[in-house]
Amino acid sequence: MTLPRRFSFSETAPRISNLGSWARLLRAGALTLAGTLCLAGGPVQADGGIKIGSIFDLTGGLNIYGIQQNNALKLAVDALNAKGGVLGKPIEVVSYDAQSELSKYTQYANTVILRDRVSALFAGLTSSSREAIRPIVRKANIPYFYGSLYEGGACDKQTFVTGPSASQQLSVLIDWAVKKYGKRIYIMAPDYNFGTISAHWVKDYAKKAGAEVVGEDFLALTVTDYAPTIQKIQSVKPDFVVALPVGANQTGFLEQFAAAGLKDKIGVVSTNYGSGNQQVVVSPAAGKGLIADQGYFQVVDGPANTEFVKLWSAKYGSDTPIISEAVDIWNAVHLWAAAVDKAGTVQAAPVIAALESGLSFDAPNGTVTLEPKSHHLRQNIYIVEGDDRHGFKVVETFKDVAPSYENEKCDLKANPTLAQHFAPDGK
Amino acid sequence: MELDYLATVLLSSLSSASILLIATIGLAVVFGLMGVINLAHGEFLMIGAYAALTATQYGIPFVIAIPIAIAVTMTIGAVVEVLIIRRLYGRLFDTMLATWGLSIAFYQLAVLIFGTVTPGIGMPQFNLRIGNYSLAGYPLLMIAVAAVATVFVYVLMTRTVYGMKARAAIQMPEMARAIGIESARVNTLTFAIGCGLAGFAGAVLLPIVPATPSMGFAFVIKAFLTVVVAGPVTLTGSALTAVGLGGGASVTASFLTSVAGDAFFFLITAFLLWLYPLGITAKWRTKM
């Protein structure tokens, strides 16, 4: 007679060392308590189906992304189940809410693997959440899918990335922007690895395009006053600004930039504007003419996207535009299902081998191909321009952009034990 | 260093300080005067922002949306005081726990009612040119707004009968009651005014900081530190601290980096609290 395993999770001390403030610290404590209570009545074990796990931020500051990622997962599973599931069995989802707290990711990743015994995990938005999960899935050896744009370089046998990496997006964006605006570049980025690594790539691609970075400012996520940055931008007179605002506060930068009357003189391009539907928050006056580039926008053309948007709107309505992270998860679930069908089992080793066989999927954002060596996704990159109705129009489509940095550094076929987070030199 | 750059840095730093002061002033009343640590202060700010935003979406001009936001937050503040705060006067940690629970509830309510993204109202597109530089006009306007709000609260608390009653009811509740002041009702009003000021801040700053469920967070930490550094003479102290710390951080950010600006704010706060554990105004003999 052994105790039910769930009791071993009730002693979860909050890991709060990296949280920003004492108020958050208190909040983390109570949410942990709440999370523990939820766990006691956790998901019911079900027989017969194939179980996959999901951990997304359904509450808290990151739920702008998490809710849509979770919705996309459910939509994909419903679509697959309607066609008979995988291997003739229905797919069942065990879902957890990480509450925008990093410690929850570690906790639930363990729960979902040890207790729920899922065959694949779909989880995470921030790089820190992904890095918290990777060692756990590596040890458990189950395929893990990360669906978000990010700074690039994550490399190990179990991890599959369906969002574009920073170098994948910036390689086409910087070239395009230098031709359109000119050779002087200013970088405004958040002060953590997404920002600093992205800035490195901007410099790299600027050099290749014969342009130069004339200034940069890294900002804490809590900054709400951008006057100092805007003055520095004016004093060095760039042709365009690469703005990588993260979170609601940094969206204010775009508003203040426009109100200072700079938008008509200086271009603004971004790899993440729109990924959290910032174009809905930003006023038409500030949003018109902003340039963004990602693997997906709701406006992209194609029958697969029309079908996807129809399916989505029927279930979730059409009030909020679909974000790229939702499509990243939709693609991840379909690629996983294709791999399972190909392997004929849910066992990790054959599924990973199938995922490494050059799988393609007719996705809402065009045909995507999972790169066998780097576990990253070759996909279209769309450059769009903001209009004055909180929306975008596509200005240019780059077909089949390869994750070239990841392909160059990360060869998991030749080197299956590789477990690294590659970053450009000096970062 | 060119003169025009220096002028823009000074002006915009003053506006940064003013924005901080606007966000802090409600807390100066609730925490400074009443001694209630209201951890839901940021959420009242958020409620004010959403109230103003919703009003503008119904076609009401922004200028009129601000008093609506104040009325809404004052009402909610009064209800919170009667239901929760009133029972906990003098019990510091219980108040913290209660208001912090309230903040989580308010936050999640906002997510449920408004969703995670709502359209902003944008910033009025006018700007000021100084030499080679141009500054967004609306943040500069906040300098005047902060000055008016400070004077308003100062006059309200020191020159009116209500102000005298409010201070009496908190400082000596028994004596106040003995001379016929209904201290319970006065306290409700004072707390409501504090919440109304937070609502005012959320509404008036809406063009600068878009309304999101988590927006209160960006302000509440610096606002609390400002009031703590200010000490017992809360209003004048807060104004001084906001200009010193907020303005100083902004100047530092202009000449160095934004990270250095934040570092300046927190280091100077720590230094001042080490120097004056009870706040910089601990030895002053003025009222507000």
Short mmCIF file of N, CA and C in Angstrom, two decimals, chain A residues 141-213:
data_model
loop_
_atom_site.label_atom_id
_atom_site.label_comp_id
_atom_site.label_asym_id
_atom_site.label_seq_id
_atom_site.Cartn_x
_atom_site.Cartn_y
_atom_site.Cartn_z
N ASN A 141 12.67 11.96 -20.82
CA ASN A 141 12.69 11.57 -22.23
C ASN A 141 11.29 11.49 -22.85
N ILE A 142 10.60 12.65 -22.86
CA ILE A 142 9.38 12.72 -23.67
C ILE A 142 9.48 13.95 -24.57
N PRO A 143 8.87 13.88 -25.76
CA PRO A 143 8.94 15.02 -26.67
C PRO A 143 8.26 16.25 -26.07
N TYR A 144 8.94 17.38 -26.17
CA TYR A 144 8.43 18.64 -25.62
C TYR A 144 8.37 19.68 -26.73
N PHE A 145 7.22 20.35 -26.85
CA PHE A 145 7.04 21.36 -27.90
C PHE A 145 6.90 22.73 -27.28
N TYR A 146 7.71 23.67 -27.79
CA TYR A 146 7.71 25.05 -27.32
C TYR A 146 7.21 25.92 -28.47
N GLY A 147 6.11 26.61 -28.27
CA GLY A 147 5.50 27.36 -29.36
C GLY A 147 5.47 28.85 -29.14
N SER A 148 6.60 29.50 -29.38
CA SER A 148 6.64 30.95 -29.25
C SER A 148 7.86 31.46 -30.01
N LEU A 149 7.77 32.69 -30.52
CA LEU A 149 8.98 33.29 -31.06
C LEU A 149 9.93 33.51 -29.88
N TYR A 150 11.22 33.41 -30.11
CA TYR A 150 12.16 33.55 -28.99
C TYR A 150 13.54 33.89 -29.51
N GLU A 151 14.52 34.02 -28.59
CA GLU A 151 15.84 34.51 -29.00
C GLU A 151 16.66 33.47 -29.76
N GLY A 152 16.24 32.20 -29.77
CA GLY A 152 16.93 31.18 -30.55
C GLY A 152 18.00 30.42 -29.77
N GLY A 153 18.42 29.29 -30.33
CA GLY A 153 19.57 28.57 -29.78
C GLY A 153 19.28 27.40 -28.86
N ALA A 154 18.00 27.15 -28.51
CA ALA A 154 17.70 26.02 -27.63
C ALA A 154 17.89 24.73 -28.41
N CYS A 155 18.64 23.79 -27.82
CA CYS A 155 19.02 22.60 -28.57
C CYS A 155 19.11 21.41 -27.65
N ASP A 156 18.12 20.52 -27.66
CA ASP A 156 18.33 19.18 -27.16
C ASP A 156 17.32 18.20 -27.75
N LYS A 157 17.62 16.93 -27.54
CA LYS A 157 16.95 15.85 -28.27
C LYS A 157 15.43 15.87 -28.10
N GLN A 158 14.95 16.24 -26.92
CA GLN A 158 13.51 16.15 -26.65
C GLN A 158 12.75 17.42 -27.01
N THR A 159 13.47 18.53 -27.19
CA THR A 159 12.80 19.82 -27.38
C THR A 159 12.59 20.14 -28.86
N PHE A 160 11.36 20.53 -29.20
CA PHE A 160 11.03 20.94 -30.56
C PHE A 160 10.42 22.33 -30.52
N VAL A 161 10.97 23.24 -31.35
CA VAL A 161 10.55 24.63 -31.31
C VAL A 161 9.77 24.95 -32.58
N THR A 162 8.52 25.41 -32.42
CA THR A 162 7.74 25.69 -33.62
C THR A 162 7.60 27.18 -33.92
N GLY A 163 8.03 28.04 -33.01
CA GLY A 163 8.04 29.47 -33.29
C GLY A 163 9.34 29.84 -34.00
N PRO A 164 9.39 31.00 -34.62
CA PRO A 164 10.63 31.42 -35.28
C PRO A 164 11.66 31.91 -34.26
N SER A 165 12.95 31.74 -34.56
CA SER A 165 13.99 32.27 -33.69
C SER A 165 14.32 33.70 -34.11
N ALA A 166 15.01 34.41 -33.22
CA ALA A 166 15.30 35.82 -33.49
C ALA A 166 16.08 36.00 -34.78
N SER A 167 17.06 35.10 -35.02
CA SER A 167 17.86 35.27 -36.23
C SER A 167 17.02 34.98 -37.47
N GLN A 168 16.09 34.05 -37.34
CA GLN A 168 15.21 33.73 -38.47
C GLN A 168 14.36 34.95 -38.87
N GLN A 169 13.86 35.66 -37.86
CA GLN A 169 13.03 36.83 -38.15
C GLN A 169 13.87 38.02 -38.58
N LEU A 170 15.01 38.22 -37.85
CA LEU A 170 15.79 39.43 -38.10
C LEU A 170 16.56 39.37 -39.41
N SER A 171 16.92 38.15 -39.85
CA SER A 171 17.69 38.06 -41.09
C SER A 171 16.94 38.71 -42.24
N VAL A 172 15.62 38.51 -42.30
CA VAL A 172 14.89 39.13 -43.41
C VAL A 172 14.48 40.56 -43.07
N LEU A 173 14.19 40.81 -41.80
CA LEU A 173 13.66 42.13 -41.44
C LEU A 173 14.68 43.25 -41.61
N ILE A 174 15.91 43.02 -41.12
CA ILE A 174 16.91 44.08 -41.15
C ILE A 174 17.26 44.45 -42.59
N ASP A 175 17.43 43.41 -43.41
CA ASP A 175 17.72 43.64 -44.82
C ASP A 175 16.64 44.49 -45.48
N TRP A 176 15.40 44.12 -45.21
CA TRP A 176 14.25 44.82 -45.78
C TRP A 176 14.21 46.27 -45.31
N ALA A 177 14.45 46.47 -43.99
CA ALA A 177 14.33 47.80 -43.40
C ALA A 177 15.46 48.72 -43.87
N VAL A 178 16.68 48.15 -44.03
CA VAL A 178 17.80 48.97 -44.49
C VAL A 178 17.51 49.50 -45.90
N LYS A 179 16.93 48.62 -46.73
CA LYS A 179 16.59 49.05 -48.09
C LYS A 179 15.50 50.11 -48.06
N LYS A 180 14.55 49.96 -47.15
CA LYS A 180 13.41 50.87 -47.14
C LYS A 180 13.73 52.20 -46.47
N TYR A 181 14.46 52.17 -45.32
CA TYR A 181 14.62 53.40 -44.54
C TYR A 181 16.02 54.00 -44.63
N GLY A 182 17.05 53.15 -44.60
CA GLY A 182 18.40 53.69 -44.61
C GLY A 182 19.31 52.92 -43.68
N LYS A 183 20.54 53.41 -43.48
CA LYS A 183 21.58 52.60 -42.87
C LYS A 183 21.84 52.87 -41.39
N ARG A 184 21.12 53.81 -40.79
CA ARG A 184 21.39 54.10 -39.37
C ARG A 184 20.29 53.48 -38.50
N ILE A 185 20.71 52.62 -37.56
CA ILE A 185 19.75 51.84 -36.80
C ILE A 185 19.87 52.13 -35.31
N TYR A 186 18.72 52.26 -34.63
CA TYR A 186 18.71 52.37 -33.17
C TYR A 186 17.92 51.17 -32.62
N ILE A 187 18.39 50.60 -31.50
CA ILE A 187 17.72 49.43 -30.93
C ILE A 187 17.10 49.78 -29.57
N MET A 188 15.81 49.49 -29.42
CA MET A 188 15.14 49.62 -28.12
C MET A 188 14.66 48.22 -27.76
N ALA A 189 15.19 47.65 -26.66
CA ALA A 189 14.91 46.25 -26.37
C ALA A 189 14.76 46.04 -24.86
N PRO A 190 14.04 44.98 -24.47
CA PRO A 190 13.91 44.68 -23.04
C PRO A 190 15.23 44.16 -22.49
N ASP A 191 15.46 44.41 -21.21
CA ASP A 191 16.75 44.13 -20.62
C ASP A 191 16.82 42.69 -20.08
N TYR A 192 16.70 41.71 -20.96
CA TYR A 192 17.00 40.32 -20.60
C TYR A 192 17.37 39.58 -21.87
N ASN A 193 17.59 38.27 -21.80
CA ASN A 193 18.28 37.62 -22.92
C ASN A 193 17.57 37.77 -24.27
N PHE A 194 16.23 37.80 -24.28
CA PHE A 194 15.54 38.01 -25.56
C PHE A 194 16.00 39.32 -26.20
N GLY A 195 16.09 40.37 -25.38
CA GLY A 195 16.49 41.68 -25.88
C GLY A 195 17.94 41.75 -26.29
N THR A 196 18.83 41.24 -25.41
CA THR A 196 20.26 41.39 -25.69
C THR A 196 20.71 40.50 -26.86
N ILE A 197 20.14 39.28 -26.93
CA ILE A 197 20.53 38.40 -28.05
C ILE A 197 19.95 38.93 -29.36
N SER A 198 18.71 39.41 -29.31
CA SER A 198 18.13 40.01 -30.51
C SER A 198 18.98 41.18 -30.99
N ALA A 199 19.45 41.99 -30.03
CA ALA A 199 20.28 43.15 -30.39
C ALA A 199 21.56 42.69 -31.08
N HIS A 200 22.11 41.59 -30.60
CA HIS A 200 23.30 41.04 -31.25
C HIS A 200 23.02 40.72 -32.71
N TRP A 201 21.88 40.06 -32.95
CA TRP A 201 21.55 39.69 -34.34
C TRP A 201 21.29 40.92 -35.20
N VAL A 202 20.69 41.95 -34.60
CA VAL A 202 20.47 43.18 -35.36
C VAL A 202 21.81 43.71 -35.86
N LYS A 203 22.81 43.74 -34.94
CA LYS A 203 24.14 44.24 -35.32
C LYS A 203 24.76 43.38 -36.41
N ASP A 204 24.63 42.07 -36.24
CA ASP A 204 25.18 41.13 -37.20
C ASP A 204 24.61 41.35 -38.61
N TYR A 205 23.28 41.40 -38.69
CA TYR A 205 22.63 41.55 -39.99
C TYR A 205 22.79 42.97 -40.53
N ALA A 206 22.94 43.94 -39.63
CA ALA A 206 23.19 45.31 -40.08
C ALA A 206 24.53 45.37 -40.80
N LYS A 207 25.54 44.72 -40.20
CA LYS A 207 26.87 44.72 -40.81
C LYS A 207 26.82 44.08 -42.19
N LYS A 208 26.10 42.95 -42.29
CA LYS A 208 25.99 42.28 -43.59
C LYS A 208 25.30 43.15 -44.62
N ALA A 209 24.38 44.01 -44.16
CA ALA A 209 23.65 44.86 -45.10
C ALA A 209 24.35 46.20 -45.29
N GLY A 210 25.54 46.34 -44.70
CA GLY A 210 26.30 47.58 -44.83
C GLY A 210 25.74 48.72 -44.01
N ALA A 211 24.94 48.38 -43.00
CA ALA A 211 24.36 49.42 -42.16
C ALA A 211 25.07 49.44 -40.80
N GLU A 212 24.70 50.39 -39.93
CA GLU A 212 25.36 50.42 -38.62
C GLU A 212 24.36 50.75 -37.51
N VAL A 213 24.61 50.16 -36.34
CA VAL A 213 23.77 50.45 -35.18
C VAL A 213 24.37 51.66 -34.48
#
